[in-house]
Amino acid sequence: MGARKKCRFCSREASVFVRQANLPLCEEHFISWFERKVERTIRRYDLIRPGDKVLVAVSGGKDSMALLCVLKKLSGCMGFEIEGVTLDLGIKGNSYSARSVETAEKAAEELGVKFHVVSIKDRYGFDLDDAVRKVRRPPCSICGLLKRYALTDVAREMDFDALATGHTLNDMARFVLASFMSGAFSELVRLTPASASELPGVPRRIKPFYESLEEHIRTYADLRGLAYMEDGCPYANTAPTDRLRAFLEEMEARSPGTMHAMVRNYLKYLRPALASYLEDELPPLRPCSRCGLPSSGELCSFCRLRDRVLGTG
Ligand code: Q46
Ligand code: ZN
Ligand code: ZN
């Protein structure tokens, strides 16, 4: 920031300027502002209730590490329990998965959070590297399916009420825009801060950073001294260059508050209209005949993928 301003809440010099709220803050007050904002999101959308057991998915990156830290902080005053989990996806390039597990485990230990590591290979008989070799599909798309499935599966097995992921406001805004451009409205309509439990016993998925910008999450993670991993997944460069991400960040820089307005308006006006329009077209979810997790057909997409990779089915 340019001219030296005082923190809005104390006499110290501000070191962070929250452009979206025209708010100069010192480090200490930025941390409490950020945590209160996440708490408001949790209350506004009823993401977590007192007594809930919440499993936090941690990849070792800044967003999920910050999420673990905020939820640990809020768990005391809001009366819920948290544990962390990291999936060992078996990505060997750059020792990515090994570093991811190590980074998350260390953070959980420092924060005093009970932590689990789940090896995809041990649990399902194949890992991401195996799947990428066998299936002609972009690695990040296979990875997304694997993560979504395994996290839900593990959270259900361990009897959690909710599964929290580090999806951010930037992710949400990008998804809204991308869905418009591709016409993927039946996927767009599922984009909510909390997806209700789709079947009995299946935990709901929640996104406590639904209203938090990545620039603020990074500042929080840095001020909290979290030793997160910068990117480094060897498959990252196989994903199409994310122009939408850059476009939205530029819009946000020019007009602070753009992403928030986009996502709030989607949720308030567009989603209800879309839901009633698509009501008859969305296939009701039912238990997969093999694994019992929610599926739109006889076999879920994970079980079909697994058959292809292992040559079973
Ligand atoms: S881990 Fe998985 Fe990312 Fe690697 S394969 Fe793509 S999605 S880039 S967050
Ligand atoms: Zn202050
Ligand atoms: Zn299945």
XYZ file of C-alpha atoms and ligand atoms in Angstrom:
324
model
C 0.000 0.000 0.000
C 1.067 3.582 -0.656
C 0.527 6.310 1.946
C 0.973 5.136 5.497
C -2.407 4.704 7.049
C -3.424 3.743 10.509
C -5.260 0.517 11.158
C -9.023 1.121 11.308
C -9.211 -0.560 14.710
C -6.058 0.530 16.555
C -3.292 3.102 16.456
C -0.765 0.835 14.727
C 0.346 1.412 11.186
C -1.704 -0.611 8.689
C 0.186 -3.287 6.787
C -2.701 -4.718 4.772
C -5.270 -2.791 2.759
C -8.524 -4.640 2.044
C -9.562 -2.829 -1.134
C -12.988 -4.465 -1.296
C -13.958 -2.872 2.026
C -11.688 0.183 1.900
C -10.155 -1.106 5.095
C -6.584 -0.499 6.281
C -5.591 -3.066 8.898
C -2.608 -4.006 11.027
C -1.531 -7.662 10.970
C -3.390 -8.598 14.114
C -6.635 -6.972 13.014
C -6.374 -8.451 9.513
C -6.208 -11.918 11.083
C -9.277 -11.306 13.212
C -11.136 -9.618 10.296
C -10.434 -12.640 8.073
C -11.489 -15.188 10.687
C -14.697 -13.270 11.433
C -15.519 -13.160 7.729
C -15.221 -16.961 7.470
C -17.323 -17.316 10.609
C -20.024 -15.125 9.003
C -19.999 -17.308 5.870
C -20.393 -20.421 8.040
C -23.340 -18.881 9.912
C -24.978 -17.277 6.868
C -25.158 -20.559 4.968
C -25.516 -22.823 8.006
C -22.409 -24.778 6.971
C -21.516 -26.168 10.385
C -23.751 -26.718 13.399
C -22.726 -27.037 17.047
C -21.619 -30.598 17.804
C -20.745 -31.391 14.165
C -17.703 -33.508 13.312
C -15.978 -31.906 10.338
C -13.289 -33.524 8.200
C -11.013 -30.967 6.511
C -9.380 -31.965 3.221
C -5.793 -30.681 3.206
C -3.572 -30.782 0.113
C -0.630 -28.843 1.530
C -1.403 -25.772 -0.612
C -2.183 -22.338 0.872
C -5.973 -22.548 0.643
C -6.505 -25.848 2.426
C -3.773 -25.151 5.000
C -5.380 -21.795 5.804
C -8.751 -23.543 6.037
C -7.413 -26.022 8.574
C -6.005 -23.141 10.617
C -9.209 -21.023 10.551
C -11.483 -23.953 11.342
C -9.261 -25.000 14.219
C -9.548 -21.457 15.556
C -13.344 -21.290 15.115
C -14.041 -24.817 16.358
C -13.647 -23.744 19.982
C -16.003 -20.769 19.951
C -18.538 -22.314 17.556
C -18.589 -25.712 19.264
C -17.629 -28.202 16.555
C -14.819 -30.737 16.130
C -12.337 -30.987 13.285
C -9.889 -33.567 11.965
C -7.724 -33.327 8.845
C -7.137 -35.725 5.974
C -4.674 -35.783 3.107
C -4.954 -38.106 0.147
C -1.750 -39.667 -1.088
C -2.655 -39.594 -4.780
C 0.536 -41.370 -5.851
C 1.874 -38.503 -8.004
C 5.574 -39.307 -8.087
C 6.872 -36.466 -10.324
C 8.527 -33.701 -8.246
C 7.796 -35.994 -5.252
C 4.497 -34.118 -5.305
C 2.331 -36.499 -3.264
C 5.068 -37.253 -0.738
C 5.654 -33.521 -0.161
C 1.959 -32.858 0.040
C 1.466 -35.472 2.775
C 4.522 -34.302 4.695
C 3.536 -30.603 4.555
C -0.050 -31.219 5.675
C 0.967 -33.639 8.418
C 3.401 -31.151 9.896
C 0.838 -28.345 9.908
C -1.808 -30.533 11.524
C 0.644 -31.522 14.235
C 1.579 -27.896 14.922
C -2.080 -26.890 15.083
C -2.913 -29.851 17.326
C -5.412 -31.355 14.874
C -5.928 -35.109 14.579
C -4.787 -36.117 11.119
C -5.262 -38.991 8.665
C -3.354 -39.973 5.531
C -5.197 -42.081 2.991
C -3.249 -43.828 0.249
C -5.344 -44.100 -2.902
C -3.277 -47.065 -4.054
C -3.754 -49.009 -0.798
C -7.440 -48.266 -0.711
C -8.484 -48.739 -4.331
C -5.626 -50.678 -5.955
C -4.405 -47.919 -8.291
C -3.145 -44.366 -8.050
C -3.314 -41.272 -10.228
C -0.126 -42.104 -12.156
C -1.593 -45.548 -13.013
C -4.887 -44.002 -14.118
C -3.144 -41.388 -16.292
C -1.210 -44.168 -18.062
C -4.315 -46.243 -18.718
C -7.100 -43.744 -19.413
C -7.120 -41.166 -22.182
C -8.531 -38.269 -20.249
C -6.865 -35.079 -18.923
C -4.981 -35.859 -15.660
C -6.668 -33.038 -13.740
C -10.090 -34.353 -14.657
C -9.213 -37.863 -13.399
C -7.655 -36.282 -10.313
C -10.813 -34.254 -9.594
C -12.956 -37.370 -9.760
C -10.540 -39.362 -7.571
C -10.343 -36.665 -4.902
C -14.070 -36.002 -4.788
C -14.877 -39.683 -4.510
C -12.164 -40.710 -2.040
C -12.819 -37.808 0.327
C -16.551 -38.509 0.446
C -15.880 -42.219 0.877
C -13.440 -41.669 3.754
C -15.627 -39.066 5.482
C -18.604 -41.410 5.286
C -16.610 -44.351 6.639
C -15.334 -42.294 9.574
C -18.798 -40.988 10.330
C -18.215 -37.270 9.798
C -21.148 -34.864 9.442
C -19.397 -32.632 6.926
C -16.429 -32.587 4.596
C -14.794 -29.148 4.255
C -12.760 -28.223 1.182
C -10.662 -25.135 0.454
C -12.582 -23.948 -2.642
C -12.315 -20.182 -2.805
C -14.366 -17.255 -4.088
C -12.019 -17.157 -7.101
C -12.849 -20.817 -7.849
C -16.565 -20.096 -7.548
C -16.495 -17.046 -9.823
C -14.477 -18.969 -12.405
C -16.913 -21.861 -12.309
C -19.926 -19.566 -12.760
C -18.321 -17.921 -15.779
C -17.026 -21.175 -17.310
C -20.436 -22.827 -16.946
C -22.045 -19.927 -18.781
C -19.570 -20.180 -21.579
C -19.984 -23.932 -22.019
C -23.695 -24.134 -21.159
C -23.058 -26.633 -18.332
C -26.100 -25.470 -16.369
C -26.927 -28.772 -14.726
C -23.461 -28.629 -13.121
C -23.725 -24.945 -12.322
C -26.926 -25.453 -10.348
C -25.058 -27.763 -7.940
C -22.620 -24.974 -7.026
C -23.598 -23.985 -3.489
C -21.710 -23.229 -0.256
C -23.040 -26.499 1.168
C -24.332 -29.460 -0.743
C -26.920 -31.198 1.389
C -26.265 -34.841 2.187
C -27.168 -36.569 -1.074
C -28.019 -39.897 0.534
C -28.454 -40.966 4.169
C -25.075 -41.401 5.884
C -23.191 -39.414 3.231
C -21.688 -36.265 4.779
C -22.552 -32.908 3.244
C -19.763 -31.063 1.434
C -19.068 -27.542 2.626
C -16.982 -24.627 1.341
C -16.187 -22.205 4.183
C -14.050 -20.051 1.793
C -17.031 -19.533 -0.539
C -16.781 -15.783 0.095
C -13.012 -15.503 0.651
C -10.641 -14.191 -1.988
C -7.359 -15.976 -2.604
C -5.344 -12.797 -2.075
C -6.729 -12.576 1.468
C -6.268 -16.302 2.083
C -2.612 -16.015 1.076
C -2.075 -13.010 3.344
C -3.711 -14.889 6.213
C -1.590 -18.008 5.611
C 1.567 -15.873 5.517
C 0.700 -13.898 8.648
C -0.114 -17.135 10.468
C 3.307 -18.451 9.413
C 1.885 -21.534 7.666
C 4.563 -23.441 5.740
C 2.428 -24.264 2.696
C 3.560 -25.783 -0.591
C 3.645 -23.637 -3.687
C 2.358 -25.485 -6.781
C 4.570 -28.115 -8.315
C 2.237 -30.823 -9.498
C 3.867 -32.279 -12.630
C 0.452 -32.485 -14.323
C -0.423 -28.816 -13.768
C 0.955 -27.798 -17.159
C -1.322 -30.320 -18.905
C -4.367 -28.269 -17.881
C -5.466 -25.641 -20.425
C -4.025 -22.253 -19.551
C -6.501 -20.695 -17.245
C -7.349 -17.459 -18.973
C -10.585 -17.082 -17.057
C -8.672 -17.012 -13.789
C -6.412 -14.238 -15.049
C -9.366 -12.344 -16.538
C -11.303 -12.432 -13.259
C -8.266 -11.362 -11.258
C -7.793 -8.415 -13.567
C -11.460 -7.447 -13.197
C -11.120 -7.711 -9.424
C -8.032 -5.501 -9.464
C -9.844 -2.850 -11.517
C -13.167 -3.102 -9.688
C -12.715 -4.567 -6.226
C -15.751 -6.631 -5.234
C -16.482 -7.992 -8.738
C -16.109 -11.669 -7.844
C -18.142 -11.352 -4.693
C -20.996 -9.606 -6.521
C -20.948 -12.246 -9.248
C -21.203 -15.169 -6.852
C -23.728 -13.529 -4.510
C -25.998 -12.601 -7.440
C -25.695 -16.093 -8.883
C -26.793 -17.574 -5.568
C -29.567 -15.057 -4.932
C -31.199 -14.722 -8.357
C -29.838 -17.085 -10.916
C -29.569 -20.364 -9.063
C -33.207 -20.470 -7.830
C -34.436 -19.727 -11.367
C -32.110 -22.327 -12.842
C -33.117 -24.941 -10.271
C -36.809 -24.603 -11.028
C -36.155 -24.566 -14.789
C -34.063 -27.760 -14.601
C -36.209 -29.476 -11.988
C -37.432 -32.283 -14.230
C -34.196 -32.707 -16.118
C -31.794 -33.389 -13.254
C -31.495 -37.115 -12.668
C -32.129 -37.974 -9.010
C -29.035 -39.434 -7.359
C -29.192 -43.033 -6.153
C -26.678 -45.338 -4.489
C -24.098 -46.868 -6.832
C -24.876 -50.580 -7.049
C -21.288 -51.452 -6.156
C -20.009 -48.903 -3.622
C -23.225 -47.273 -2.393
C -22.069 -43.670 -2.930
C -24.321 -41.234 -4.829
C -24.503 -41.888 -8.552
C -26.647 -40.745 -11.454
C -26.550 -44.216 -13.066
C -26.285 -47.873 -12.102
C -22.489 -47.620 -11.478
C -20.882 -44.384 -10.293
C -18.205 -42.696 -12.402
C -15.462 -43.709 -9.961
C -16.372 -47.411 -10.113
C -16.412 -47.181 -13.925
C -12.988 -45.502 -13.914
C -11.605 -48.111 -11.557
C -12.822 -50.930 -13.834
C -11.055 -49.331 -16.772
C -7.768 -48.845 -14.910
C -7.703 -52.295 -13.328
C -9.109 -54.051 -16.398
C -11.988 -55.471 -14.362
C -15.681 -54.962 -15.131
S -3.077 -32.110 -8.042
Fe -4.554 -33.020 -9.437
Fe -4.071 -30.429 -9.173
Fe -2.147 -32.050 -10.068
S -3.361 -33.481 -11.248
Fe -4.250 -31.457 -11.647
S -5.825 -31.372 -10.135
S -2.679 -30.054 -10.938
S -4.923 -29.065 -7.678
Zn -4.977 -2.871 14.352
Zn -19.457 -46.714 -7.113
